[in-house]
XYZ file of C-alpha atoms in Angstrom:
99
model
C 36.193 14.389 9.232
C 32.752 15.160 7.879
C 33.989 14.818 4.292
C 35.511 11.400 5.055
C 32.292 10.167 6.664
C 30.293 11.414 3.699
C 32.627 9.642 1.267
C 32.507 6.425 3.342
C 28.722 6.557 3.467
C 28.590 7.073 -0.313
C 30.814 4.072 -0.963
C 28.823 1.895 1.429
C 25.553 2.839 -0.253
C 27.010 2.160 -3.710
C 28.241 -1.221 -2.522
C 24.837 -2.097 -1.034
C 23.107 -1.147 -4.276
C 25.578 -3.062 -6.466
C 25.745 -6.318 -4.492
C 22.358 -7.757 -5.593
C 23.330 -7.292 -9.243
C 26.605 -9.129 -8.707
C 24.841 -11.918 -6.846
C 22.431 -12.455 -9.735
C 25.264 -12.295 -12.259
C 27.234 -14.914 -10.332
C 24.537 -17.541 -10.843
C 25.321 -17.898 -14.499
C 21.829 -19.085 -15.390
C 18.877 -17.172 -16.670
C 16.842 -15.481 -13.952
C 13.138 -16.290 -14.178
C 10.531 -13.626 -13.565
C 8.416 -14.017 -10.465
C 4.719 -14.550 -11.138
C 2.488 -13.036 -8.474
C -1.062 -14.388 -8.415
C -3.814 -14.761 -5.845
C -5.500 -18.090 -5.156
C -9.147 -17.784 -6.255
C -10.333 -21.320 -5.499
C -11.976 -20.524 -2.157
C -13.635 -17.226 -3.116
C -17.097 -16.554 -4.504
C -18.975 -13.428 -5.493
C -17.255 -10.083 -5.145
C -14.174 -11.642 -3.516
C -13.647 -13.854 -6.566
C -14.108 -10.843 -8.845
C -11.595 -8.820 -6.810
C -8.939 -11.570 -6.852
C -9.499 -12.209 -10.555
C -9.040 -8.493 -11.205
C -5.753 -8.672 -9.287
C -4.628 -11.681 -11.324
C -5.611 -10.202 -14.679
C -4.379 -6.610 -14.356
C -2.340 -5.159 -11.535
C -2.871 -1.695 -13.037
C -6.690 -1.857 -12.932
C -6.515 -3.373 -9.448
C -4.276 -0.512 -8.241
C -6.447 2.179 -9.850
C -9.642 0.744 -8.400
C -8.026 0.380 -4.982
C -6.819 3.994 -5.058
C -10.336 5.141 -5.939
C -12.095 2.984 -3.350
C -9.947 3.700 -0.283
C -10.723 7.459 -0.072
C -14.371 6.828 -0.946
C -14.766 4.280 1.831
C -12.878 6.619 4.203
C -15.338 9.441 3.485
C -18.307 7.111 3.993
C -16.911 5.880 7.331
C -16.102 9.452 8.402
C -19.604 10.716 7.651
C -21.097 7.728 9.456
C -18.832 8.291 12.492
C -19.762 11.992 12.536
C -23.453 11.100 12.424
C -23.036 8.476 15.160
C -21.118 10.826 17.476
C -23.691 13.558 16.904
C -26.427 11.051 17.691
C -24.896 10.132 21.053
C -24.279 13.789 21.971
C -20.682 14.532 21.021
C -20.620 17.861 19.188
C -17.564 18.181 16.966
C -18.811 21.132 14.917
C -18.408 23.823 17.605
C -15.015 24.722 18.996
C -16.201 26.413 22.191
C -14.054 24.429 24.619
C -10.703 23.693 23.031
C -9.274 22.029 26.101
C -6.962 24.809 27.279
């Protein structure tokens, strides 16, 4: 029974993966590539620069985004640690663990 279910699942997955290719092939015409751009008309300053970077190079946009997200996370974490220490919450000692 397990072997039959495994075989059925395999055929269903193969069918699901093959159907989009058959649907595109059935059209008969050439498939156009999708162009993904951001609208920059309403932005100024750093927002315009960021959207232009996205429009010009998705690779540079992705690399800069991957560098900025952890950096901003560390900055927010340090600020939150400072703020909680300022209001009296001590997260550095583990005296009372809650047990």
